[in-house]
XYZ file of C-alpha atoms in Angstrom:
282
model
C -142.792 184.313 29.728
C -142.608 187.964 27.579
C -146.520 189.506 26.666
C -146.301 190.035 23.137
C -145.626 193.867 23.724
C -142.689 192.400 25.172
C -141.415 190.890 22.411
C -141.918 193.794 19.748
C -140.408 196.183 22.071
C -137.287 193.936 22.188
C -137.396 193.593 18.595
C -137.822 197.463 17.794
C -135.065 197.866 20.078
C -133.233 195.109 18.287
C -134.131 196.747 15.005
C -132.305 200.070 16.455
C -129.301 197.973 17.156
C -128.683 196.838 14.203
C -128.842 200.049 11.784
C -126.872 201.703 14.056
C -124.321 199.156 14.356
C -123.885 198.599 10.637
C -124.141 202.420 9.889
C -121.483 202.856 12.796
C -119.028 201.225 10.184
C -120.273 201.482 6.805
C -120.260 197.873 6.719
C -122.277 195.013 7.496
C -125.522 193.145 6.705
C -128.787 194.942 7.707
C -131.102 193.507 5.208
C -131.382 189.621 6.333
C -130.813 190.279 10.205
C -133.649 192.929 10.133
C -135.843 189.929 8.008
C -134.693 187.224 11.042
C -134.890 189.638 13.838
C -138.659 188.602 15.546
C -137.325 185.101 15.186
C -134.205 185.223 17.224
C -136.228 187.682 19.405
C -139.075 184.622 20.153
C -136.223 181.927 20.204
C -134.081 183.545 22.429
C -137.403 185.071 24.885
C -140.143 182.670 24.645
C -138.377 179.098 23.536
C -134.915 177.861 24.225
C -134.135 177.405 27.770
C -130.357 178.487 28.581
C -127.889 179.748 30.546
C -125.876 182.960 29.707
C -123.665 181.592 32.392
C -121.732 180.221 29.009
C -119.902 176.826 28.339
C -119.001 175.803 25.150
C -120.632 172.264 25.737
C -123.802 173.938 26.297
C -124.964 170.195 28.613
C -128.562 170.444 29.803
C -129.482 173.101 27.514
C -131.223 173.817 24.219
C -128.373 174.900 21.754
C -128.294 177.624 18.509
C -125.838 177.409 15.439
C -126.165 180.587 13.322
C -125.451 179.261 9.719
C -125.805 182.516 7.873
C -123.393 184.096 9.573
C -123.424 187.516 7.838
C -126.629 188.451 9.923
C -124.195 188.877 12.517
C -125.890 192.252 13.852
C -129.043 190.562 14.720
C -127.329 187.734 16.747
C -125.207 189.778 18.739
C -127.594 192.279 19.208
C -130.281 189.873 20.768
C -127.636 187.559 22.621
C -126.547 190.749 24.173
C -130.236 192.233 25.256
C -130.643 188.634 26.530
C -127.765 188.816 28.894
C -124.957 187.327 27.239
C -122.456 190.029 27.186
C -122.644 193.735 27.915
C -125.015 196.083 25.857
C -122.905 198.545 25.722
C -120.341 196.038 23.729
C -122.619 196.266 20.294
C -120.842 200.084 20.097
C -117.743 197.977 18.938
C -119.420 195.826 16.239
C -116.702 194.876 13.185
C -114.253 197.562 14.437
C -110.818 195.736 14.943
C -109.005 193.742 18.559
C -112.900 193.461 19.116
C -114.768 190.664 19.629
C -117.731 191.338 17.576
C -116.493 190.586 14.068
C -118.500 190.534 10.948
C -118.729 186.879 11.098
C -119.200 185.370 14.382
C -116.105 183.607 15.243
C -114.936 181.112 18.599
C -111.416 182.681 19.120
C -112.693 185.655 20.560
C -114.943 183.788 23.294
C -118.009 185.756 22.771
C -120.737 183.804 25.342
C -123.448 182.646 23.185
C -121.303 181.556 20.135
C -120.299 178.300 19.744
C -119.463 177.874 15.538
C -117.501 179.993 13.585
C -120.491 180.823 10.731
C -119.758 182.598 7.562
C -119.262 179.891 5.231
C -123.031 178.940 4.163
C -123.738 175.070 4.026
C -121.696 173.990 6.721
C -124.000 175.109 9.992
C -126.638 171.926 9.800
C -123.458 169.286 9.663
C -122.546 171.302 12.993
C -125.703 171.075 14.226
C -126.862 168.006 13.617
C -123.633 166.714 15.266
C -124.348 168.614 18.291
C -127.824 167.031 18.338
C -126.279 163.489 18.055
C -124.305 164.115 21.392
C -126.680 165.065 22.758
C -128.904 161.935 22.088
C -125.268 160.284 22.854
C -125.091 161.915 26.119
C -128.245 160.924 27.374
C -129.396 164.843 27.167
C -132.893 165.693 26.248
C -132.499 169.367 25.443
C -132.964 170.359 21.754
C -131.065 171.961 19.457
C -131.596 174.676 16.811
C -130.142 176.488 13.748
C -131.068 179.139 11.141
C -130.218 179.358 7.206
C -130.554 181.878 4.643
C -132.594 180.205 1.518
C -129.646 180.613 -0.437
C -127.656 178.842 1.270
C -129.897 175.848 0.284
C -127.858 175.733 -2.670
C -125.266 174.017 -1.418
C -124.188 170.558 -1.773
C -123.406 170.143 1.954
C -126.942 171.308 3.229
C -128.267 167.852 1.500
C -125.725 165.534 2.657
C -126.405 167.064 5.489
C -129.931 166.624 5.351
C -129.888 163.158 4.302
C -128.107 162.022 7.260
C -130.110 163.498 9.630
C -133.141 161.656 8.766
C -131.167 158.702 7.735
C -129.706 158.733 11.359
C -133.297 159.684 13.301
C -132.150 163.049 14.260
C -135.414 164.192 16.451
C -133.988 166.134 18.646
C -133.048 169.143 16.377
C -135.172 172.325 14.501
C -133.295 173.866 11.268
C -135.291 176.939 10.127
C -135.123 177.950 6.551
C -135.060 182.429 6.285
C -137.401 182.069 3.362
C -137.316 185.587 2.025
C -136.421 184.126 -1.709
C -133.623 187.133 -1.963
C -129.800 186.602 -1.620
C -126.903 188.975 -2.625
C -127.102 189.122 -6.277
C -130.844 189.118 -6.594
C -133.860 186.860 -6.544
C -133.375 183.288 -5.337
C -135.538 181.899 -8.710
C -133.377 184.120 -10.625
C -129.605 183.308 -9.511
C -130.274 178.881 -8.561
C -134.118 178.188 -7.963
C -134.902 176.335 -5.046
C -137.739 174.765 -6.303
C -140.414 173.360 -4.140
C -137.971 173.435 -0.613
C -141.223 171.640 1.238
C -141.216 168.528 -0.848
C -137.816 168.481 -1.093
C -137.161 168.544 2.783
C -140.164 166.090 3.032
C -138.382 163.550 0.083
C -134.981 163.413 2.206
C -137.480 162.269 5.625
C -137.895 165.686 7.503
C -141.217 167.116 8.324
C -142.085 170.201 7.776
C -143.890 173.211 9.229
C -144.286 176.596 6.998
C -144.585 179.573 8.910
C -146.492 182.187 6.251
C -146.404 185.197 8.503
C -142.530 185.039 9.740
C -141.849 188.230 10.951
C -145.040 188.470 13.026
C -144.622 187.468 16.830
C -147.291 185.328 17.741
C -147.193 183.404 13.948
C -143.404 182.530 15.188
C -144.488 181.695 18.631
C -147.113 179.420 17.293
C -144.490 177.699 14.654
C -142.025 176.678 17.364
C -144.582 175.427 19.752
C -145.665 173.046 16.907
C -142.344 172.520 15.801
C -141.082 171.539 19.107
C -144.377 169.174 19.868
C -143.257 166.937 16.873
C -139.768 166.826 18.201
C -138.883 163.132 19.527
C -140.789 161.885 16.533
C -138.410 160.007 15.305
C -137.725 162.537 12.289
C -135.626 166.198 12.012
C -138.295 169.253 12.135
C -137.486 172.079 9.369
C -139.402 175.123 10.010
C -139.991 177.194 6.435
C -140.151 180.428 7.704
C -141.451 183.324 5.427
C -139.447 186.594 5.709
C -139.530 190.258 4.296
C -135.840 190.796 3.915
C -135.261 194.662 5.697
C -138.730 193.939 7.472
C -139.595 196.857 9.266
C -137.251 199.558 7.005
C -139.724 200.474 4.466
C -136.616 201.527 2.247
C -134.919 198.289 3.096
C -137.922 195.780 2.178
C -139.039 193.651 -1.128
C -135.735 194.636 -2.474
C -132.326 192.918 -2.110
C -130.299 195.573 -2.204
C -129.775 195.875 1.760
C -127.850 192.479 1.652
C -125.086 193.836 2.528
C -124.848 197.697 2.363
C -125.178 200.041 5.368
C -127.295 203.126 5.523
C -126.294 206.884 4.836
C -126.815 209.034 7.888
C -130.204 210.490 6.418
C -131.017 207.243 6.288
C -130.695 205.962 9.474
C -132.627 208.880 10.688
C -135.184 207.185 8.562
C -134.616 204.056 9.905
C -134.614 205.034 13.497
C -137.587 207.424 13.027
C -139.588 204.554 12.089
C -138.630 202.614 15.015
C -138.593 204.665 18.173
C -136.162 204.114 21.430
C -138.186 201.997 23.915
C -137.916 201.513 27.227
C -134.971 198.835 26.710
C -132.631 202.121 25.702
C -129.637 202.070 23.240
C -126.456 201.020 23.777
């Protein structure tokens, strides 16, 4: 288990990563992988238990599905540092022949991806089907996945959502980015989500809201509950409230940084405010 040092270190360093890598290329997401960062950093520390000795089938081990695939930055970056692939590989992030794409894709056999992602909607139908196996396989591992709140707008996230707690899906954890920003502005102003808790609550889930959701132990805490109310007979949704560009003054309570990379003066910025730690660059 990681002191909570631990963890912040890994996500500074994480936080390096990724406005390096999208700066790298003048391309990429920074905004919404910076706002998900500490949670992939607890998840993939502190919770799931894994092996980076990769299969696809992922048997006798708790699984991820990255929905919103655009925060591709912050996935590789922490499946790296947590011994999927080579460090040193984030250097090639969305340059081409490489297998660190803009979206995460299968072709390329990257360890720790296991779903093509980019399309929003379609990553809790994955999921949840992965979860069902597993109940189907006699496997008692759990399984996990991550959304952008804008992606609650589709269609497919309720059908989705239906069946699971139709079908007594209690082996699986969605989490819900709930930053209430998405590319072309506010999340009230483009489709409002209205009240997501009920709604998850009306279609049989239960639900945990995580106010503080880019702060380590608040995360920590959220899972551990989230996980004790696994088997319950019910799907667990964790609401999980995020500063989009969290820890990037320039990037946060804007959402501008959905998808734009950083000039060089402002990286320097960026890295400034986030110094190297003992984890080093790539």
């Amino acid at each position: 288990m990681s002191t909570t040092q631990q963890l912040q270190d890994f996500a500074q360093q994480v936080r390096r990563d990724i406005v390096r890598m999208v700066h790298d290329v003048q391309s990429g997401h920074p905004g919404g992988s910076l706002g998900c960062n500490e949670f992939l950093t607890v998840l993939y520390q502190e919770v799931m238990d894994y092996s980076t000795n990769f299969s696809m089938d992922g048997k006798n081990e708790d699984l991820f599905f990255l929905s919103n695939g655009h925060i591709s930055p912050v996935f590789y970056s922490v499946l790296a540092r947590s011994g999927f692939f080579p460090v040193s590989e984030l250097a090639t992030f969305r340059k081409l022949n490489t297998r660190l794409q803009g979206h995460p894709t299968t072709h390329e056999n990257l360890p720790g991806v296991r779903v093509a992602s980019g399309s929003l909607g379609q990553g809790m139908s994955v999921a949840i089907g992965a979860a069902e196996a597993k109940k189907l396989n006699g496997d008692d591992k759990l399984v996990y996945s991550l959304h952008g709140d804008g992606e609650m707008q589709e269609g497919q996230i309720w059908e989705a959502a239906m069946y699971a707690a139709g079908k007594n899906i209690d082996n699986y954890i969605a989490t819900i980015d709930y930053n209430l920003k998405q590319i072309d502005g506010a999340t009230d102003d483009v489709l409002p989500l209205g009240n997501l808790k009920a709604k998850f609550e009306a279609f049989g889930w239960i639900v945990i809201e995580v106010e503080k959701g880019n702060d380590i132990e608040a995360i920590k805490q959220g899972l551990k509950e989230a996980k004790a109310i696994t088997g319950k007979g019910k799907p667990v949704c964790i609401l999980l409230h995020t500063e989009m560009g969290n820890g990037v003054d320039f990037m946060m309570h804007t959402h501008a940084w959905h998808g734009k990379p950083p000039s060089d003066a402002q990286l320097e910025s960026a890295l400034n405010q986030n110094p190297e730690t003992t984890l080093g660059d790539y």
